[in-house]
PDB file of C-alpha atoms in Angstrom:
ATOM      1  CA  MET A   1    -219.543-125.388 -61.101  1.00 65.00           C
ATOM      2  CA  SER A   2    -216.277-125.189 -63.047  1.00 87.00           C
ATOM      3  CA  LYS A   3    -216.333-127.428 -66.125  1.00 97.00           C
ATOM      4  CA  LEU A   4    -213.637-129.245 -68.084  1.00 98.00           C
ATOM      5  CA  PHE A   5    -214.539-131.182 -71.200  1.00 98.00           C
ATOM      6  CA  VAL A   6    -211.891-133.772 -72.097  1.00 98.00           C
ATOM      7  CA  ILE A   7    -212.634-134.327 -75.772  1.00 98.00           C
ATOM      8  CA  GLY A   8    -211.591-136.806 -78.428  1.00 98.00           C
ATOM      9  CA  MET A   9    -212.080-135.089 -81.777  1.00 97.00           C
ATOM     10  CA  GLY A  10    -211.706-138.232 -83.880  1.00 96.00           C
ATOM     11  CA  PRO A  11    -209.017-138.908 -86.490  1.00 94.00           C
ATOM     12  CA  GLY A  12    -209.314-135.621 -88.375  1.00 92.00           C
ATOM     13  CA  ASP A  13    -212.307-135.682 -90.733  1.00 94.00           C
ATOM     14  CA  LEU A  14    -214.835-133.176 -89.398  1.00 94.00           C
ATOM     15  CA  ASN A  15    -217.641-135.555 -90.398  1.00 95.00           C
ATOM     16  CA  LEU A  16    -216.268-137.986 -87.810  1.00 96.00           C
ATOM     17  CA  VAL A  17    -216.387-135.534 -84.890  1.00 96.00           C
ATOM     18  CA  ALA A  18    -219.107-136.940 -82.614  1.00 96.00           C
ATOM     19  CA  PRO A  19    -222.207-134.780 -82.032  1.00 97.00           C
ATOM     20  CA  LYS A  20    -221.520-134.809 -78.284  1.00 97.00           C
ATOM     21  CA  ALA A  21    -217.991-133.546 -78.936  1.00 97.00           C
ATOM     22  CA  LEU A  22    -219.377-130.761 -81.133  1.00 97.00           C
ATOM     23  CA  SER A  23    -221.780-129.723 -78.372  1.00 97.00           C
ATOM     24  CA  ALA A  24    -218.954-129.675 -75.827  1.00 97.00           C
ATOM     25  CA  LEU A  25    -216.733-127.618 -78.119  1.00 97.00           C
ATOM     26  CA  LYS A  26    -219.526-125.107 -78.707  1.00 96.00           C
ATOM     27  CA  ALA A  27    -220.151-124.817 -74.957  1.00 96.00           C
ATOM     28  CA  SER A  28    -216.492-124.097 -74.200  1.00 97.00           C
ATOM     29  CA  SER A  29    -214.923-120.650 -74.059  1.00 97.00           C
ATOM     30  CA  ASP A  30    -211.306-121.870 -73.963  1.00 97.00           C
ATOM     31  CA  MET A  31    -209.624-124.619 -75.982  1.00 97.00           C
ATOM     32  CA  VAL A  32    -206.371-126.294 -74.979  1.00 98.00           C
ATOM     33  CA  ALA A  33    -204.674-128.460 -77.602  1.00 96.00           C
ATOM     34  CA  TYR A  34    -201.744-129.059 -79.877  1.00 94.00           C
ATOM     35  CA  GLY A  35    -202.199-126.357 -82.508  1.00 92.00           C
ATOM     36  CA  TYR A  36    -202.555-128.747 -85.464  1.00 91.00           C
ATOM     37  CA  TYR A  37    -205.707-130.203 -83.896  1.00 92.00           C
ATOM     38  CA  LEU A  38    -207.260-126.748 -83.630  1.00 93.00           C
ATOM     39  CA  ASP A  39    -206.365-126.180 -87.295  1.00 92.00           C
ATOM     40  CA  LEU A  40    -208.142-129.416 -88.246  1.00 91.00           C
ATOM     41  CA  LEU A  41    -211.264-128.318 -86.351  1.00 94.00           C
ATOM     42  CA  GLY A  42    -211.330-125.073 -88.345  1.00 92.00           C
ATOM     43  CA  ASP A  43    -214.459-122.957 -87.944  1.00 92.00           C
ATOM     44  CA  ILE A  44    -215.597-125.013 -84.959  1.00 92.00           C
ATOM     45  CA  CYS A  45    -212.956-123.142 -82.931  1.00 91.00           C
ATOM     46  CA  GLU A  46    -213.961-119.695 -84.163  1.00 91.00           C
ATOM     47  CA  GLY A  47    -214.568-117.178 -81.388  1.00 93.00           C
ATOM     48  CA  LYS A  48    -212.865-119.322 -78.769  1.00 95.00           C
ATOM     49  CA  GLN A  49    -209.738-118.547 -76.784  1.00 96.00           C
ATOM     50  CA  HIS A  50    -206.973-120.798 -78.098  1.00 96.00           C
ATOM     51  CA  HIS A  51    -204.218-122.183 -75.867  1.00 96.00           C
ATOM     52  CA  ASP A  52    -201.758-123.915 -78.187  1.00 93.00           C
ATOM     53  CA  LEU A  53    -198.952-125.881 -76.537  1.00 91.00           C
ATOM     54  CA  PRO A  54    -196.481-127.839 -78.717  1.00 87.00           C
ATOM     55  CA  LEU A  55    -195.824-131.566 -78.807  1.00 83.00           C
ATOM     56  CA  GLY A  56    -193.938-132.639 -75.708  1.00 84.00           C
ATOM     57  CA  GLU A  57    -195.903-130.244 -73.487  1.00 92.00           C
ATOM     58  CA  GLU A  58    -198.658-132.698 -72.595  1.00 94.00           C
ATOM     59  CA  ILE A  59    -198.324-132.196 -68.828  1.00 96.00           C
ATOM     60  CA  GLY A  60    -198.411-128.438 -69.327  1.00 96.00           C
ATOM     61  CA  ARG A  61    -201.567-128.768 -71.407  1.00 97.00           C
ATOM     62  CA  ALA A  62    -203.334-130.809 -68.738  1.00 97.00           C
ATOM     63  CA  ARG A  63    -202.291-128.399 -65.976  1.00 97.00           C
ATOM     64  CA  LEU A  64    -203.402-125.386 -67.987  1.00 97.00           C
ATOM     65  CA  ALA A  65    -206.780-126.947 -68.771  1.00 98.00           C
ATOM     66  CA  LEU A  66    -207.397-127.688 -65.089  1.00 98.00           C
ATOM     67  CA  ASP A  67    -206.289-124.187 -64.120  1.00 97.00           C
ATOM     68  CA  LEU A  68    -208.588-122.550 -66.664  1.00 98.00           C
ATOM     69  CA  ALA A  69    -211.550-124.668 -65.609  1.00 98.00           C
ATOM     70  CA  ALA A  70    -210.858-124.035 -61.912  1.00 97.00           C
ATOM     71  CA  SER A  71    -210.851-120.284 -62.632  1.00 97.00           C
ATOM     72  CA  GLY A  72    -214.422-120.574 -63.889  1.00 96.00           C
ATOM     73  CA  LYS A  73    -213.873-120.900 -67.634  1.00 97.00           C
ATOM     74  CA  THR A  74    -215.659-123.695 -69.441  1.00 98.00           C
ATOM     75  CA  THR A  75    -212.651-125.386 -70.982  1.00 98.00           C
ATOM     76  CA  ALA A  76    -212.079-128.018 -73.667  1.00 98.00           C
ATOM     77  CA  LEU A  77    -208.928-130.144 -73.550  1.00 98.00           C
ATOM     78  CA  ILE A  78    -208.674-131.702 -77.008  1.00 97.00           C
ATOM     79  CA  SER A  79    -206.812-134.652 -78.496  1.00 96.00           C
ATOM     80  CA  SER A  80    -207.163-136.401 -81.822  1.00 95.00           C
ATOM     81  CA  GLY A  81    -208.732-139.853 -81.937  1.00 96.00           C
ATOM     82  CA  ASP A  82    -210.146-140.953 -78.596  1.00 97.00           C
ATOM     83  CA  ILE A  83    -208.712-138.835 -75.795  1.00 97.00           C
ATOM     84  CA  GLY A  84    -208.724-141.848 -73.489  1.00 96.00           C
ATOM     85  CA  ILE A  85    -206.459-143.920 -75.790  1.00 95.00           C
ATOM     86  CA  TYR A  86    -202.772-142.898 -75.582  1.00 94.00           C
ATOM     87  CA  ALA A  87    -203.930-139.340 -75.045  1.00 94.00           C
ATOM     88  CA  MET A  88    -204.617-136.562 -72.553  1.00 96.00           C
ATOM     89  CA  ALA A  89    -207.423-137.962 -70.393  1.00 97.00           C
ATOM     90  CA  THR A  90    -205.084-140.117 -68.338  1.00 97.00           C
ATOM     91  CA  LEU A  91    -202.914-137.094 -67.476  1.00 97.00           C
ATOM     92  CA  VAL A  92    -205.895-135.186 -66.104  1.00 98.00           C
ATOM     93  CA  PHE A  93    -206.774-137.993 -63.719  1.00 98.00           C
ATOM     94  CA  GLU A  94    -203.144-138.623 -62.835  1.00 97.00           C
ATOM     95  CA  LEU A  95    -202.837-134.974 -61.771  1.00 98.00           C
ATOM     96  CA  LEU A  96    -206.028-135.226 -59.712  1.00 98.00           C
ATOM     97  CA  ASP A  97    -204.638-138.354 -58.092  1.00 98.00           C
ATOM     98  CA  GLN A  98    -201.477-136.404 -57.227  1.00 97.00           C
ATOM     99  CA  VAL A  99    -203.627-133.772 -55.473  1.00 97.00           C
ATOM    100  CA  LEU A 100    -205.438-136.449 -53.473  1.00 97.00           C
ATOM    101  CA  GLN A 101    -202.075-137.919 -52.446  1.00 96.00           C
ATOM    102  CA  GLY A 102    -200.851-134.507 -51.315  1.00 94.00           C
ATOM    103  CA  LYS A 103    -198.189-134.344 -54.023  1.00 95.00           C
ATOM    104  CA  GLU A 104    -199.856-131.433 -55.871  1.00 92.00           C
ATOM    105  CA  SER A 105    -201.025-128.287 -54.076  1.00 94.00           C
ATOM    106  CA  HIS A 106    -204.017-127.536 -56.282  1.00 96.00           C
ATOM    107  CA  PRO A 107    -207.108-128.423 -54.235  1.00 96.00           C
ATOM    108  CA  GLU A 108    -209.161-126.182 -56.544  1.00 96.00           C
ATOM    109  CA  TRP A 109    -208.783-128.783 -59.305  1.00 97.00           C
ATOM    110  CA  LEU A 110    -210.887-131.194 -57.272  1.00 96.00           C
ATOM    111  CA  ASP A 111    -213.880-128.850 -57.581  1.00 96.00           C
ATOM    112  CA  VAL A 112    -213.820-129.010 -61.387  1.00 97.00           C
ATOM    113  CA  GLU A 113    -216.595-131.014 -63.026  1.00 97.00           C
ATOM    114  CA  ILE A 114    -214.937-133.231 -65.626  1.00 98.00           C
ATOM    115  CA  GLU A 115    -216.690-134.837 -68.579  1.00 98.00           C
ATOM    116  CA  VAL A 116    -214.764-137.148 -70.892  1.00 98.00           C
ATOM    117  CA  VAL A 117    -216.142-137.200 -74.443  1.00 98.00           C
ATOM    118  CA  PRO A 118    -214.901-140.163 -76.529  1.00 97.00           C
ATOM    119  CA  GLY A 119    -213.921-140.023 -80.173  1.00 97.00           C
ATOM    120  CA  ILE A 120    -213.236-142.417 -83.026  1.00 97.00           C
ATOM    121  CA  SER A 121    -209.706-143.784 -82.696  1.00 96.00           C
ATOM    122  CA  ALA A 122    -207.093-144.148 -85.434  1.00 94.00           C
ATOM    123  CA  MET A 123    -207.345-147.936 -85.297  1.00 96.00           C
ATOM    124  CA  GLN A 124    -211.093-147.741 -85.959  1.00 97.00           C
ATOM    125  CA  ALA A 125    -210.607-145.242 -88.774  1.00 96.00           C
ATOM    126  CA  GLY A 126    -207.916-147.408 -90.359  1.00 96.00           C
ATOM    127  CA  ALA A 127    -210.003-150.567 -90.070  1.00 97.00           C
ATOM    128  CA  SER A 128    -212.955-148.843 -91.715  1.00 96.00           C
ATOM    129  CA  ARG A 129    -210.792-147.695 -94.621  1.00 96.00           C
ATOM    130  CA  VAL A 130    -209.813-151.245 -95.525  1.00 97.00           C
ATOM    131  CA  GLY A 131    -212.966-153.159 -94.578  1.00 97.00           C
ATOM    132  CA  ALA A 132    -213.273-154.984 -91.251  1.00 97.00           C
ATOM    133  CA  MET A 133    -209.783-155.637 -89.958  1.00 97.00           C
ATOM    134  CA  LEU A 134    -210.826-155.569 -86.288  1.00 97.00           C
ATOM    135  CA  GLY A 135    -213.547-158.194 -86.748  1.00 95.00           C
ATOM    136  CA  HIS A 136    -212.131-160.441 -84.047  1.00 96.00           C
ATOM    137  CA  ASP A 137    -210.009-160.031 -80.915  1.00 97.00           C
ATOM    138  CA  PHE A 138    -207.446-157.259 -81.206  1.00 98.00           C
ATOM    139  CA  CYS A 139    -205.090-155.140 -79.151  1.00 98.00           C
ATOM    140  CA  THR A 140    -203.088-151.926 -79.448  1.00 98.00           C
ATOM    141  CA  ILE A 141    -199.427-151.455 -78.594  1.00 98.00           C
ATOM    142  CA  SER A 142    -197.532-148.184 -78.556  1.00 96.00           C
ATOM    143  CA  LEU A 143    -193.953-148.632 -79.732  1.00 96.00           C
ATOM    144  CA  SER A 144    -192.797-145.427 -78.042  1.00 94.00           C
ATOM    145  CA  ASP A 145    -190.415-146.179 -75.183  1.00 94.00           C
ATOM    146  CA  LEU A 146    -190.420-142.568 -74.005  1.00 90.00           C
ATOM    147  CA  LEU A 147    -192.701-143.409 -71.073  1.00 90.00           C
ATOM    148  CA  THR A 148    -192.718-147.220 -71.087  1.00 95.00           C
ATOM    149  CA  PRO A 149    -189.597-149.405 -70.761  1.00 97.00           C
ATOM    150  CA  TRP A 150    -188.753-151.227 -73.976  1.00 97.00           C
ATOM    151  CA  GLU A 151    -188.599-154.544 -72.086  1.00 98.00           C
ATOM    152  CA  THR A 152    -192.291-154.124 -71.218  1.00 98.00           C
ATOM    153  CA  ILE A 153    -193.219-153.259 -74.802  1.00 98.00           C
ATOM    154  CA  ASP A 154    -191.287-156.251 -76.138  1.00 98.00           C
ATOM    155  CA  LYS A 155    -193.075-158.554 -73.685  1.00 98.00           C
ATOM    156  CA  ARG A 156    -196.445-157.232 -74.885  1.00 98.00           C
ATOM    157  CA  ILE A 157    -195.543-157.795 -78.556  1.00 98.00           C
ATOM    158  CA  HIS A 158    -194.680-161.422 -77.776  1.00 98.00           C
ATOM    159  CA  ALA A 159    -197.936-161.812 -75.821  1.00 98.00           C
ATOM    160  CA  ALA A 160    -199.945-160.368 -78.721  1.00 98.00           C
ATOM    161  CA  GLY A 161    -198.215-162.752 -81.098  1.00 98.00           C
ATOM    162  CA  ALA A 162    -198.782-165.782 -78.874  1.00 98.00           C
ATOM    163  CA  GLY A 163    -202.441-164.794 -78.425  1.00 98.00           C
ATOM    164  CA  ASP A 164    -202.901-164.303 -82.187  1.00 98.00           C
ATOM    165  CA  PHE A 165    -204.408-160.849 -81.736  1.00 98.00           C
ATOM    166  CA  VAL A 166    -204.804-158.386 -84.578  1.00 98.00           C
ATOM    167  CA  VAL A 167    -202.337-155.695 -83.479  1.00 98.00           C
ATOM    168  CA  SER A 168    -202.549-151.955 -84.140  1.00 98.00           C
ATOM    169  CA  PHE A 169    -199.224-150.243 -83.509  1.00 97.00           C
ATOM    170  CA  TYR A 170    -199.407-146.627 -82.383  1.00 96.00           C
ATOM    171  CA  ASN A 171    -196.304-144.394 -82.436  1.00 94.00           C
ATOM    172  CA  PRO A 172    -194.490-146.882 -84.701  1.00 95.00           C
ATOM    173  CA  VAL A 173    -191.578-144.547 -85.472  1.00 93.00           C
ATOM    174  CA  SER A 174    -190.361-141.032 -84.728  1.00 86.00           C
ATOM    175  CA  ARG A 175    -187.561-138.790 -85.944  1.00 82.00           C
ATOM    176  CA  LYS A 176    -185.234-140.279 -83.321  1.00 83.00           C
ATOM    177  CA  ARG A 177    -186.618-143.816 -83.212  1.00 87.00           C
ATOM    178  CA  ASN A 178    -186.954-146.100 -86.218  1.00 88.00           C
ATOM    179  CA  TRP A 179    -185.898-149.636 -85.244  1.00 94.00           C
ATOM    180  CA  GLN A 180    -188.759-150.757 -82.998  1.00 96.00           C
ATOM    181  CA  LEU A 181    -191.261-151.419 -85.787  1.00 97.00           C
ATOM    182  CA  ASN A 182    -188.927-153.783 -87.607  1.00 97.00           C
ATOM    183  CA  HIS A 183    -188.234-155.541 -84.315  1.00 97.00           C
ATOM    184  CA  ALA A 184    -191.994-155.882 -83.712  1.00 98.00           C
ATOM    185  CA  ARG A 185    -192.367-157.316 -87.226  1.00 98.00           C
ATOM    186  CA  ASP A 186    -189.682-159.899 -86.538  1.00 98.00           C
ATOM    187  CA  VAL A 187    -191.315-160.893 -83.255  1.00 98.00           C
ATOM    188  CA  LEU A 188    -194.744-161.358 -84.868  1.00 98.00           C
ATOM    189  CA  LEU A 189    -193.168-163.414 -87.664  1.00 98.00           C
ATOM    190  CA  GLN A 190    -192.373-165.995 -84.992  1.00 98.00           C
ATOM    191  CA  TYR A 191    -196.120-166.489 -84.485  1.00 98.00           C
ATOM    192  CA  ARG A 192    -197.837-165.836 -87.833  1.00 98.00           C
ATOM    193  CA  PRO A 193    -196.989-166.236 -91.530  1.00 98.00           C
ATOM    194  CA  ALA A 194    -195.099-163.683 -93.612  1.00 98.00           C
ATOM    195  CA  SER A 195    -198.194-163.420 -95.841  1.00 98.00           C
ATOM    196  CA  THR A 196    -200.265-161.931 -92.979  1.00 98.00           C
ATOM    197  CA  PRO A 197    -202.076-158.796 -94.275  1.00 98.00           C
ATOM    198  CA  VAL A 198    -200.908-155.412 -92.977  1.00 98.00           C
ATOM    199  CA  MET A 199    -202.511-151.997 -93.301  1.00 98.00           C
ATOM    200  CA  ILE A 200    -200.327-148.880 -93.170  1.00 98.00           C
ATOM    201  CA  GLY A 201    -202.491-145.807 -92.633  1.00 97.00           C
ATOM    202  CA  ARG A 202    -200.936-142.360 -92.853  1.00 96.00           C
ATOM    203  CA  GLN A 203    -202.873-139.201 -91.872  1.00 95.00           C
ATOM    204  CA  LEU A 204    -206.049-141.279 -91.607  1.00 96.00           C
ATOM    205  CA  THR A 205    -209.236-139.461 -92.779  1.00 95.00           C
ATOM    206  CA  ARG A 206    -207.256-136.252 -93.347  1.00 92.00           C
ATOM    207  CA  PRO A 207    -206.663-134.624 -96.764  1.00 91.00           C
ATOM    208  CA  GLU A 208    -203.155-136.161 -96.939  1.00 94.00           C
ATOM    209  CA  GLU A 209    -204.416-139.697 -96.233  1.00 96.00           C
ATOM    210  CA  GLU A 210    -202.433-142.601 -97.710  1.00 96.00           C
ATOM    211  CA  ILE A 211    -203.408-146.256 -97.296  1.00 97.00           C
ATOM    212  CA  THR A 212    -200.895-148.967 -98.134  1.00 96.00           C
ATOM    213  CA  PHE A 213    -201.677-152.690 -98.300  1.00 97.00           C
ATOM    214  CA  THR A 214    -198.698-154.923 -97.594  1.00 98.00           C
ATOM    215  CA  THR A 215    -197.749-158.109 -95.734  1.00 98.00           C
ATOM    216  CA  LEU A 216    -195.973-158.768 -92.486  1.00 98.00           C
ATOM    217  CA  GLY A 217    -192.947-160.113 -94.316  1.00 98.00           C
ATOM    218  CA  GLU A 218    -192.687-156.984 -96.466  1.00 98.00           C
ATOM    219  CA  LEU A 219    -193.376-154.458 -93.711  1.00 98.00           C
ATOM    220  CA  ASP A 220    -190.492-152.041 -93.217  1.00 96.00           C
ATOM    221  CA  ALA A 221    -190.069-148.991 -90.996  1.00 96.00           C
ATOM    222  CA  ALA A 222    -188.944-147.005 -94.048  1.00 94.00           C
ATOM    223  CA  GLN A 223    -192.602-147.062 -95.205  1.00 94.00           C
ATOM    224  CA  VAL A 224    -193.791-145.340 -92.035  1.00 95.00           C
ATOM    225  CA  ASP A 225    -193.575-141.918 -90.370  1.00 93.00           C
ATOM    226  CA  MET A 226    -194.804-140.410 -87.106  1.00 88.00           C
ATOM    227  CA  PHE A 227    -198.258-139.673 -88.590  1.00 91.00           C
ATOM    228  CA  THR A 228    -198.824-143.345 -89.404  1.00 95.00           C
ATOM    229  CA  MET A 229    -200.557-146.238 -87.715  1.00 95.00           C
ATOM    230  CA  VAL A 230    -199.801-149.853 -88.614  1.00 98.00           C
ATOM    231  CA  SER A 231    -202.308-152.687 -88.174  1.00 98.00           C
ATOM    232  CA  VAL A 232    -201.187-156.304 -88.525  1.00 98.00           C
ATOM    233  CA  GLY A 233    -203.739-159.069 -89.058  1.00 98.00           C
ATOM    234  CA  ASN A 234    -203.892-162.358 -87.197  1.00 98.00           C
ATOM    235  CA  CYS A 235    -203.471-165.837 -88.686  1.00 97.00           C
ATOM    236  CA  GLU A 236    -207.025-165.751 -90.076  1.00 97.00           C
ATOM    237  CA  THR A 237    -207.059-162.211 -91.505  1.00 98.00           C
ATOM    238  CA  ARG A 238    -207.746-162.081 -95.228  1.00 97.00           C
ATOM    239  CA  HIS A 239    -206.792-159.588 -97.956  1.00 97.00           C
ATOM    240  CA  ILE A 240    -209.277-159.900-100.834  1.00 97.00           C
ATOM    241  CA  MET A 241    -209.412-158.078-104.163  1.00 95.00           C
ATOM    242  CA  ASN A 242    -212.077-157.370-106.766  1.00 94.00           C
ATOM    243  CA  GLY A 243    -210.462-155.547-109.667  1.00 93.00           C
ATOM    244  CA  ASP A 244    -208.901-152.407-108.222  1.00 91.00           C
ATOM    245  CA  LYS A 245    -210.823-152.750-104.949  1.00 93.00           C
ATOM    246  CA  HIS A 246    -208.947-154.095-101.936  1.00 94.00           C
ATOM    247  CA  TRP A 247    -210.349-155.155 -98.575  1.00 97.00           C
ATOM    248  CA  ILE A 248    -208.907-156.629 -95.421  1.00 98.00           C
ATOM    249  CA  TYR A 249    -211.155-158.446 -92.978  1.00 98.00           C
ATOM    250  CA  THR A 250    -210.683-160.705 -89.969  1.00 97.00           C
ATOM    251  CA  PRO A 251    -213.362-163.435 -89.811  1.00 96.00           C
ATOM    252  CA  ARG A 252    -215.150-164.249 -86.563  1.00 91.00           C
ATOM    253  CA  GLY A 253    -215.984-167.840 -87.490  1.00 77.00           C
ATOM    254  CA  TYR A 254    -219.252-167.405 -89.372  1.00 74.00           C
ATOM    255  CA  SER A 255    -217.918-169.574 -92.235  1.00 72.00           C
ATOM    256  CA  LYS A 256    -219.333-172.663 -90.516  1.00 71.00           C
ATOM    257  CA  LYS A 257    -222.790-171.082 -90.625  1.00 69.00           C
ATOM    258  CA  LEU A 258    -222.700-169.742 -94.191  1.00 68.00           C
TER     259      LEU A 258
END
């Protein structure tokens, strides 16, 4: 049967690529991805047929991966982080849904065996770098309004603030979009103090990694680029220091038992 692996490669450090993902990559003859991800995988991709489509060609990548798999090639569709979180897995199933609805004329796609292989997400990588920031209830919000109306995003930011969730912001800024993060900051300041700890993680686990500790009141979009994820603590999140060591953690309530 035709096979398509839908693979999350993790945040970038090869040591964080899951063993199951490695096995799937080795079993594949063709790899479909944004070229930078194939570069990060390095020798793992050696001897494979590369299909590199640029940013903005996500639908084309998903179509190509399904086409390759339907033609009999064991194919890997690859995203960084977890491919099911703001990534390519949803497009694969959306296209299959379109076939089932008669809106896509590719019945051969339905014969492809699909296996989704999860990976470590950026929010997990960032939390691990600073301690245990996701120790209690949390959520993620993408600030990109390319596919989601801004009114919906704004409503979700308010809901996260009212619910006192730790919030990890994906896609906080882009070359054409730099005001949403500051707006999100101002919304959260309505619900939690300016001293709330914030982690800014750029190129997490990659050679260019930069971790910045700041507060909600001091957070500014000028500190962030499109390779950055921002995590904002809740009202209980703590930033502690021991000499030059910094940690951020969100308690679960064990203090009453200690």
